Short mmCIF file of C-alpha atoms in Angstrom, two decimals:
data_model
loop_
_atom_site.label_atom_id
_atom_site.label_comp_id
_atom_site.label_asym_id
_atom_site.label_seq_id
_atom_site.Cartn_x
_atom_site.Cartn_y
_atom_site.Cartn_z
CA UNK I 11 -42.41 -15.96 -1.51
CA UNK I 12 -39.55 -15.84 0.80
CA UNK I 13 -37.99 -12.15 2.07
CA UNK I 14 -34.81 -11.82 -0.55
CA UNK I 15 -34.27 -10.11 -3.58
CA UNK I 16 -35.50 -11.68 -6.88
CA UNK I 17 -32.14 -11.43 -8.20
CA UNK I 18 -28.41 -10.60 -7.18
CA UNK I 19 -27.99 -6.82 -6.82
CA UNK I 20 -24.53 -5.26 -7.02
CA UNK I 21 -24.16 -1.50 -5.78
CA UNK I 22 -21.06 -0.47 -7.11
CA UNK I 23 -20.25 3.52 -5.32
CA UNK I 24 -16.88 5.04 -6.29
CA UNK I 25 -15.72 8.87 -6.47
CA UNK I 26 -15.43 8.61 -10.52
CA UNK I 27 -17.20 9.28 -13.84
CA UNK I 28 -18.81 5.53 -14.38
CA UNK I 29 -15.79 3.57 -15.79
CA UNK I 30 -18.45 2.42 -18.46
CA UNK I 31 -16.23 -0.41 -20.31
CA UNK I 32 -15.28 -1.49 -17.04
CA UNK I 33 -18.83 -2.08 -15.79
CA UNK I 34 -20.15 -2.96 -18.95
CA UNK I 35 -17.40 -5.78 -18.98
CA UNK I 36 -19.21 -7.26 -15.47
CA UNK I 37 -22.31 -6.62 -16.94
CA UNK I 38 -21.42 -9.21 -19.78
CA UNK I 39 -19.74 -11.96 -17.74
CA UNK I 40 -22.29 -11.89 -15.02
CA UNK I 41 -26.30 -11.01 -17.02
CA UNK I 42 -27.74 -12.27 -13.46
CA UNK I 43 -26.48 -9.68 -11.76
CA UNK I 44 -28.01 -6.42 -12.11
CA UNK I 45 -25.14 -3.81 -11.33
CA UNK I 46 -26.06 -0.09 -10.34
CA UNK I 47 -23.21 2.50 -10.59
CA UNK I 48 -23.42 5.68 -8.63
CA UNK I 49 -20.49 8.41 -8.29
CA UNK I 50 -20.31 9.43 -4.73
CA UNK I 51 -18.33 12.02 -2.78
CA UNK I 52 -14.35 11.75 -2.22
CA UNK I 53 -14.98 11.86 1.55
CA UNK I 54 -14.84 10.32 4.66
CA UNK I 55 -18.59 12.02 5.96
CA UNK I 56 -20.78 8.76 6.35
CA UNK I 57 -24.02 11.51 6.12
CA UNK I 58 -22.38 12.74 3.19
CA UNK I 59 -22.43 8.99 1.22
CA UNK I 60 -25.84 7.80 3.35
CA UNK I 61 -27.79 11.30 1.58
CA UNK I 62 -26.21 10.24 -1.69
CA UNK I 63 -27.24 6.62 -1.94
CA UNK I 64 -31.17 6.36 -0.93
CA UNK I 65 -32.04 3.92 1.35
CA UNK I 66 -34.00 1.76 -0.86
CA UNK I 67 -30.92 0.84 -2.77
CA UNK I 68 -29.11 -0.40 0.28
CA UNK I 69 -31.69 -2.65 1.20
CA UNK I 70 -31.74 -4.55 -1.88
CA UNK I 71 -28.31 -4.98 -2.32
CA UNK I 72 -26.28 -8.28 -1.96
CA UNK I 73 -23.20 -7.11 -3.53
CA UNK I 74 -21.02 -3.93 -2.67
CA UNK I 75 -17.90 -2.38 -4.69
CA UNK I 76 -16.74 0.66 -2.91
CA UNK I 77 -13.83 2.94 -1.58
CA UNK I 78 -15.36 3.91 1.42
CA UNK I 79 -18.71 4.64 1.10
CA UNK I 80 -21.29 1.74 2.93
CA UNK I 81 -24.82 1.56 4.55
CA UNK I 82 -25.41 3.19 7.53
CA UNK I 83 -25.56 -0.33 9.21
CA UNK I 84 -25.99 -3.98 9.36
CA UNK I 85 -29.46 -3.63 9.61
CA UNK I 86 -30.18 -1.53 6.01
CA UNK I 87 -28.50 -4.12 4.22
CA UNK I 88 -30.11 -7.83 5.00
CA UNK I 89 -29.30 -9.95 1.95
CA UNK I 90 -25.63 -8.10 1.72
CA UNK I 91 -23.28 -10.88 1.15
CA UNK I 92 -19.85 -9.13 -0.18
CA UNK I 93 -18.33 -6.34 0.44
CA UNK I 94 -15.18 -5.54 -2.32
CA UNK I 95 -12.91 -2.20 -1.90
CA UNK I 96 -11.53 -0.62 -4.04
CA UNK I 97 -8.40 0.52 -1.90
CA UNK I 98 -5.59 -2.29 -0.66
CA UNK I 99 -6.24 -1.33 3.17
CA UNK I 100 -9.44 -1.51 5.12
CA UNK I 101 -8.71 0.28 8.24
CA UNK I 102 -10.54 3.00 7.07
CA UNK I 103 -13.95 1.14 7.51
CA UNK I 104 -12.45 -0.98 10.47
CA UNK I 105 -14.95 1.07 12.89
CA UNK I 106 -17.88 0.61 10.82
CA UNK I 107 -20.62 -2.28 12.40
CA UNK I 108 -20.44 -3.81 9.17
CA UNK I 109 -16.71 -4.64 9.94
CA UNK I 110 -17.16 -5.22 13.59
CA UNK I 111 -20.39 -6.75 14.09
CA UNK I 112 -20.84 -8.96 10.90
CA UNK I 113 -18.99 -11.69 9.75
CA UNK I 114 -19.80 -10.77 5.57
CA UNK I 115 -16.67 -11.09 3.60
CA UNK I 116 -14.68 -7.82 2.97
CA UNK I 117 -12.08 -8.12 0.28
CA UNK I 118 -9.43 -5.40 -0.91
CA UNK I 119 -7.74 -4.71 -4.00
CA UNK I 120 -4.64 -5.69 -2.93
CA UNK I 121 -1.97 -6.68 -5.25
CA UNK I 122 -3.02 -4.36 -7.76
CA UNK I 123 -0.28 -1.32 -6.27
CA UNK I 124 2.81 -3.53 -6.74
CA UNK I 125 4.10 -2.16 -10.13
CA UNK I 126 3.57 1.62 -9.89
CA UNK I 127 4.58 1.92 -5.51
CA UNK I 128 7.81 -0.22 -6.92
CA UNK I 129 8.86 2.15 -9.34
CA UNK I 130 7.77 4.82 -6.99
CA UNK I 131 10.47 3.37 -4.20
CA UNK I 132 13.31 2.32 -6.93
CA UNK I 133 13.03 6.41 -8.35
CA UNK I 134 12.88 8.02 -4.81
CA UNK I 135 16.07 5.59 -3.62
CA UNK I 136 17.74 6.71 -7.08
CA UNK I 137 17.16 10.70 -7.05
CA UNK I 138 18.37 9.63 -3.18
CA UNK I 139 21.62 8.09 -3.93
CA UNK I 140 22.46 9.88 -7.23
CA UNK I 141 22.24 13.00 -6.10
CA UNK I 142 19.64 14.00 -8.08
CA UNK I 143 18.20 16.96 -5.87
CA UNK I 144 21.65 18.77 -6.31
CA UNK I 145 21.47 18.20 -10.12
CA UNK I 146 18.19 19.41 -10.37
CA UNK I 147 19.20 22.84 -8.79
CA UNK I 148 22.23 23.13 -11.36
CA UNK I 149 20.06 22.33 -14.17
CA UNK I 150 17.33 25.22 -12.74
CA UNK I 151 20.34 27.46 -12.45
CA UNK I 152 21.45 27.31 -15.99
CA UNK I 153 25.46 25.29 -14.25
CA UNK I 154 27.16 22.68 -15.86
CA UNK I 155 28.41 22.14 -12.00
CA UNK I 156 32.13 21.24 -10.79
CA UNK I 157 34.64 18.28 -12.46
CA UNK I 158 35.98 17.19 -9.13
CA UNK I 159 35.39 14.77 -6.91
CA UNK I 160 34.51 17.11 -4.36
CA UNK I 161 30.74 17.37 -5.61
CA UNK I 162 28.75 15.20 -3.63
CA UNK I 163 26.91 13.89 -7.21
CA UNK I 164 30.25 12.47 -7.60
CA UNK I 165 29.80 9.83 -4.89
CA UNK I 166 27.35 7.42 -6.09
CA UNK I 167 26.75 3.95 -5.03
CA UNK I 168 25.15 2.18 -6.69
CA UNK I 169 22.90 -0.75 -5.56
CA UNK I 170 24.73 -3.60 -6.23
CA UNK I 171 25.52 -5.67 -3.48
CA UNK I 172 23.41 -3.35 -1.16
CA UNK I 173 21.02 -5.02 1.21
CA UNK I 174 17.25 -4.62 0.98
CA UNK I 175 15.39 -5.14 3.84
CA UNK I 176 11.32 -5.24 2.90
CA UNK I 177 9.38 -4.81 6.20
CA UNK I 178 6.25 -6.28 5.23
CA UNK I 179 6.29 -8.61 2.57
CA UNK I 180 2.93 -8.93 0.61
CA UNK I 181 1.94 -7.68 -2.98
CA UNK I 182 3.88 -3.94 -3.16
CA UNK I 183 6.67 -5.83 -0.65
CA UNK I 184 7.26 -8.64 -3.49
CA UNK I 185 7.69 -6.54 -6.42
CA UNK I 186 9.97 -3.85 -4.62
CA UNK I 187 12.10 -7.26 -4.07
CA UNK I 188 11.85 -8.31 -7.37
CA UNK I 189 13.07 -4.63 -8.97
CA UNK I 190 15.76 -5.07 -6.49
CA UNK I 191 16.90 -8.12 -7.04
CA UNK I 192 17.00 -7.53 -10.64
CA UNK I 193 19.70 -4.36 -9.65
CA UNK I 194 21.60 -6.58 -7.80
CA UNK I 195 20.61 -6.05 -4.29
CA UNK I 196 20.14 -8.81 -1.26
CA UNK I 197 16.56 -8.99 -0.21
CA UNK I 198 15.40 -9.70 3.22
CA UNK I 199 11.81 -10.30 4.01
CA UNK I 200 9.98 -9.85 6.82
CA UNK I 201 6.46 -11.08 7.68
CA UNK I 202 3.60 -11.19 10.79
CA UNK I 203 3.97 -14.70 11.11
CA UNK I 204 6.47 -17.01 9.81
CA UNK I 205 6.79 -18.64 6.56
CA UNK I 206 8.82 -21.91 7.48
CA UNK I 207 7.87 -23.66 4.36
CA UNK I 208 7.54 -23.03 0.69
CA UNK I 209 3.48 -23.01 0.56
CA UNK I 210 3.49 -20.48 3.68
CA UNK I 211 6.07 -17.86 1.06
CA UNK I 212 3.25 -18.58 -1.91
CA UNK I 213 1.39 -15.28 -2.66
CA UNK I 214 -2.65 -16.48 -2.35
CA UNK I 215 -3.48 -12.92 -3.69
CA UNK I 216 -4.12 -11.13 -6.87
CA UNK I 217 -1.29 -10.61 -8.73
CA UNK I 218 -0.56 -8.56 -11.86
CA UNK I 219 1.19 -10.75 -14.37
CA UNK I 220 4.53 -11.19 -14.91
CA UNK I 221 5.33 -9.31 -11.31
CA UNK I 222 6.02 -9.73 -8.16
CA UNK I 223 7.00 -13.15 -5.89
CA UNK I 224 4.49 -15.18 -6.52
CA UNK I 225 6.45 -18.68 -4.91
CA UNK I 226 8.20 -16.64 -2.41
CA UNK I 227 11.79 -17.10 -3.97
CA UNK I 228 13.56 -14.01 -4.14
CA UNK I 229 14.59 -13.47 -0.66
CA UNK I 230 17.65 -14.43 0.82
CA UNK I 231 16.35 -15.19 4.27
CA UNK I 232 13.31 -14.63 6.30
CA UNK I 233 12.18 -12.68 9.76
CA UNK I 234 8.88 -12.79 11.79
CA UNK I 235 7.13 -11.61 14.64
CA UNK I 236 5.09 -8.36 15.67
CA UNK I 237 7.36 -8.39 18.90
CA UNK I 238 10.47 -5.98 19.56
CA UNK I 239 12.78 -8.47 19.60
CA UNK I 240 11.85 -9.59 16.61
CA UNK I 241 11.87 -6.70 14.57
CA UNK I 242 15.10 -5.62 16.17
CA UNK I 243 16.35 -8.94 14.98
CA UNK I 244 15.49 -8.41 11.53
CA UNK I 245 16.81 -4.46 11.36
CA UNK I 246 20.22 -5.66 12.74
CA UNK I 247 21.34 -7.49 9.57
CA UNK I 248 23.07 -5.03 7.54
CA UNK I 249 19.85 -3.28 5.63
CA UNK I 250 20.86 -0.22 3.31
CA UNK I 251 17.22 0.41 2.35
CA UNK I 252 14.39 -0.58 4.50
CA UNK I 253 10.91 -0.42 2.82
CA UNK I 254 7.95 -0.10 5.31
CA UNK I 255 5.25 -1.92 3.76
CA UNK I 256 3.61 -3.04 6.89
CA UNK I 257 -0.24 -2.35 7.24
CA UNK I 258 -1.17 0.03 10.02
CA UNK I 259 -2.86 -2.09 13.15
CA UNK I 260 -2.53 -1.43 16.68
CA UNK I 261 0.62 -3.55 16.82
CA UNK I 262 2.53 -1.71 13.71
CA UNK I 263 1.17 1.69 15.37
CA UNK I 264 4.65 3.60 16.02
CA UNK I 265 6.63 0.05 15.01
CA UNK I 266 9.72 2.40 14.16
CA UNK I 267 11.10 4.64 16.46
CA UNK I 268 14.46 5.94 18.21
CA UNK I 269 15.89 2.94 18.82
CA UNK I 270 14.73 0.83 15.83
CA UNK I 271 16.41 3.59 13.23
CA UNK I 272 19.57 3.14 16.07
CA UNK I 273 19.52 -0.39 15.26
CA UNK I 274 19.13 -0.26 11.79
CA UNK I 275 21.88 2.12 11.46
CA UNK I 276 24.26 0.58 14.27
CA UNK I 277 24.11 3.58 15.91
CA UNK I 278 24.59 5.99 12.89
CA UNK I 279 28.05 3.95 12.31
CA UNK I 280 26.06 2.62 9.05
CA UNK I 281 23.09 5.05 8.53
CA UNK I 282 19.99 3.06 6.52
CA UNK I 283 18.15 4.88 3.92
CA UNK I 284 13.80 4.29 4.84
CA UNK I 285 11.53 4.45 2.48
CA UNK I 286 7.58 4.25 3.65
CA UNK I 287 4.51 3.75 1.47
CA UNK I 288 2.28 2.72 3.75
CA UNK I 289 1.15 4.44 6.45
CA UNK I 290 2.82 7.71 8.43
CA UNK I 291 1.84 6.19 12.01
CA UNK I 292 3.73 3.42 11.58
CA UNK I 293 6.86 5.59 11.72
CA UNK I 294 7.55 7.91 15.11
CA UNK I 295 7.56 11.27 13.06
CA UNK I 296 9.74 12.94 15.68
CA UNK I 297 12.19 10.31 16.18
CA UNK I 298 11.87 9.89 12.38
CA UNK I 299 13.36 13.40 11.74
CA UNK I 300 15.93 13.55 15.12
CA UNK I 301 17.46 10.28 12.94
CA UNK I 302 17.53 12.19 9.59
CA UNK I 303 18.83 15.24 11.13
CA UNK I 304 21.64 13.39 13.42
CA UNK I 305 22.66 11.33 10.94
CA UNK I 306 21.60 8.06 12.36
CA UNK I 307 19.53 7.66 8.89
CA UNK I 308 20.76 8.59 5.56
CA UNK I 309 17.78 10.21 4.33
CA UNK I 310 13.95 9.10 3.98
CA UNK I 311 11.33 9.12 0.95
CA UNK I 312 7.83 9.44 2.58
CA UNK I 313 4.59 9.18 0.72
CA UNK I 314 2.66 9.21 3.94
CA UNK I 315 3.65 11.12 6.87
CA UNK I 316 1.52 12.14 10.11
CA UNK I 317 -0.75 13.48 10.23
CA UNK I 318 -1.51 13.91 6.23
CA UNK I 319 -1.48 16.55 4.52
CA UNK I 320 1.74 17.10 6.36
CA UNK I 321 1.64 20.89 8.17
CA UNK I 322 3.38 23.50 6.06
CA UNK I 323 5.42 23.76 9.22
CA UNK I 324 6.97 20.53 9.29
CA UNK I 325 10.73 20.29 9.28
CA UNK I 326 10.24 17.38 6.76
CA UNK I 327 9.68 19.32 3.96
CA UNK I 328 13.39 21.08 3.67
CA UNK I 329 15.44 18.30 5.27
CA UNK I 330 17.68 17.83 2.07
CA UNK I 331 18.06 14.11 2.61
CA UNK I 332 14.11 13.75 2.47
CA UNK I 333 12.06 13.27 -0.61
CA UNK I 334 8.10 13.99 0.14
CA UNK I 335 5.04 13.23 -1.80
CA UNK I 336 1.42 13.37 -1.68
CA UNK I 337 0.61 9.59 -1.30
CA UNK I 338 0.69 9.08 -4.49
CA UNK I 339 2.39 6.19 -4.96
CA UNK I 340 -0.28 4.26 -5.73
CA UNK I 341 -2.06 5.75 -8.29
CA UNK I 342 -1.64 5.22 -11.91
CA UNK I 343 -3.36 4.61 -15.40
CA UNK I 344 -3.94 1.16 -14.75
CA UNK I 345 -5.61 1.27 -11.06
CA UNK I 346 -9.31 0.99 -11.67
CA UNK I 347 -9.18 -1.77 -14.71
CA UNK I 348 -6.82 -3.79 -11.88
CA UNK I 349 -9.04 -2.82 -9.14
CA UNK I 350 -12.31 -4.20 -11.39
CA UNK I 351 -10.21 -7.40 -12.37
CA UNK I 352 -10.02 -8.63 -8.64
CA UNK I 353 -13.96 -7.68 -8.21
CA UNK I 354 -13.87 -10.28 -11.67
CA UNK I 355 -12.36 -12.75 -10.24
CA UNK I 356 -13.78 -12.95 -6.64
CA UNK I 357 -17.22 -13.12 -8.63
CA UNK I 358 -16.10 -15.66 -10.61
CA UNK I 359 -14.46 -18.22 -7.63
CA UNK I 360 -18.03 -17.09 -6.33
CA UNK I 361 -19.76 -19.11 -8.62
CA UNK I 362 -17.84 -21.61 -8.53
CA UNK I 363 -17.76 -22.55 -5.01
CA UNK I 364 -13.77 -21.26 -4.48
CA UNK I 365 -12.84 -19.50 -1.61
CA UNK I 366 -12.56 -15.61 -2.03
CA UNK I 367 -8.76 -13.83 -2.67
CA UNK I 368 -7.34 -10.74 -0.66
CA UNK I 369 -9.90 -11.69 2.13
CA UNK I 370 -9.70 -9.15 5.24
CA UNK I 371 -8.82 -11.05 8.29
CA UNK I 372 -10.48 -9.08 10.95
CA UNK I 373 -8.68 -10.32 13.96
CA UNK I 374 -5.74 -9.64 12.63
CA UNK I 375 -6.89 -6.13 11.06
CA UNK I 376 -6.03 -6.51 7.56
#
């Protein structure tokens, strides 16, 4: 009797081969769920995903793994009861009914980025600050180069005693700081809301062993607040290198602009280095490149820009003092068996009555 499936059903719809160990591995942990891969389409076209996934299977469901792809609405999912993703943001789906007229649980695989977007910032600050662009061109060129002082490879600083300023301080935030900190640098942190005690600087989410700032330790003081003043606070105290690690909501939309790279830089007196691996709105584009090209910043590494792909036409992509990727930060070897090992452990605090890590807040939007 009753209207619910006989069993828990787990829909698991990523744009990938079947990652058999990786599903196999659920399989074994949890025999009374019955777990249904299916390899859907890289896109953002909901009539693309809704023709690949019959509607059958979405009814039944009570458990969903996915990047982006999800039923076509509340209704053709009744006994859903989770909804995991597979990326570390959910503003992607944050117009979906699922997300705005449903209260089921959406969790992200936050936490999982931290070690690869770390090394991706500490390499992109490097080839920054050594030089490395003008190296590369002797090396392409077949020169040895100049031995005088006069080469600009010749003035490196390196990052002791520099200041590191980590706007946004969660998972990838935490082990940029700890990298840092082991190179010598002063971290500053800076969060939505503040952190006055040592619980409140604990990070609750998943965390890949032996990484990150798990108690909250590492920086040297602490900023809050999604207000101007705030912010402006926080950028006035002496940052060399300011990581934008924010998440994109309406109140980080265009966070940075003329006078926040002014500020960081005291007025170009002291010009900032930015580095941003989260998302390109979050950043003024155009005030973004008047600062690079005036000299108010010392140069940029973006992984995102806006829009993305960034126009062929876009002055960013032969500013010398600007390093540009694909947003690519992120990925790496490891991504899916990390991205499976949160899914792991949310099913297993599940079971056991715990409550649920990397839990999307909706009213705050992340």
């Amino acid at each position: 009797m009753g209207g619910g499936p006989a069993k828990e059903r787990m829909l698991i719809t990523l744009p990938m081969k079947e990652p058999t160990e990786l599903v196999e591995r659920l399989r074994s942990k949890f025999p009374h769920i019955d777990i249904t891969f299916k390899n859907v389409s890289y896109t953002k076209d909901k009539a693309q995903h809704e023709s690949e996934i019959p509607s059958d299977i979405w009814h039944d469901i009570t458990l969903l793994f996915t990047l982006s792809a999800l039923p076509p609405s509340p209704a053709s999912c009744p006994h859903l009861s989770l909804i995991s993703l597979y990326s570390a943001g959910s503003n992607h789906i944050s117009s979906h009914p699922l997300y705005t007229s449903t209260s089921i649980p959406i969790t992200t695989s936050s936490g999982i980025h931290g070690p690869q977007i770390a090394e991706w910032v500490i390499m992109t600050s490097l080839i920054h600050s050594h030089k490395y662009k003008t190296l590369y061109e002797l090396q392409k060129s077949h020169r040895w180069g100049k031995k005088d002082t006069s080469s600009d490879y010749h003035s490196v600083r390196d990052m002791v005693g520099l200041r590191l300023g980590v706007l946004g301080y969660g998972s990838i935030g935490r082990q940029v700081a700890r990298v840092g900190q082991a190179m010598g640098m002063d971290v500053l942190a800076y969060t939505a809301s503040p952190k006055p005690t040592p619980e409140k600087k604990k990070d609750l989410g998943f965390i890949v062993p032996g990484t990150g700032d798990p108690d909250g330790s590492i920086p040297s003081a602490w900023y809050s607040g999604l207000d101007k003043a705030s912010l402006h606070d926080f950028l006035k105290r002496d940052i060399d290198v300011l990581l934008i690690s924010v998440p994109l909501t309406e109140q980080t939309k265009h966070f940075l602009s003329t006078e926040e790279f002014k500020i960081l830089s005291q007025d170009g007196k002291r010009p900032a280095f930015v580095s941003n691996i989260a998302r390109g709105q979050i950043v003024d584009q155009a005030a973004l490149i008047a600062a690079l090209k005036d000299g108010t910043l010392s140069g940029a590494a973006l992984d995102v820009t806006d829009p993305e792909p960034l126009p062929e036409d876009s002055e960013l992509w032969d500013l010398e003092n600007v390093i540009v990727t694909p947003h690519i930060s992120g990925v790496g070897q490891a991504y899916t068996d990390r991205a499976f090992q949160v899914v792991e452990t949310n099913l297993e605090r599940r079971e056991r009555g715990e409550g649920l890590i990397n839990v999307v807040r909706r009213e705050r939007g992340y």
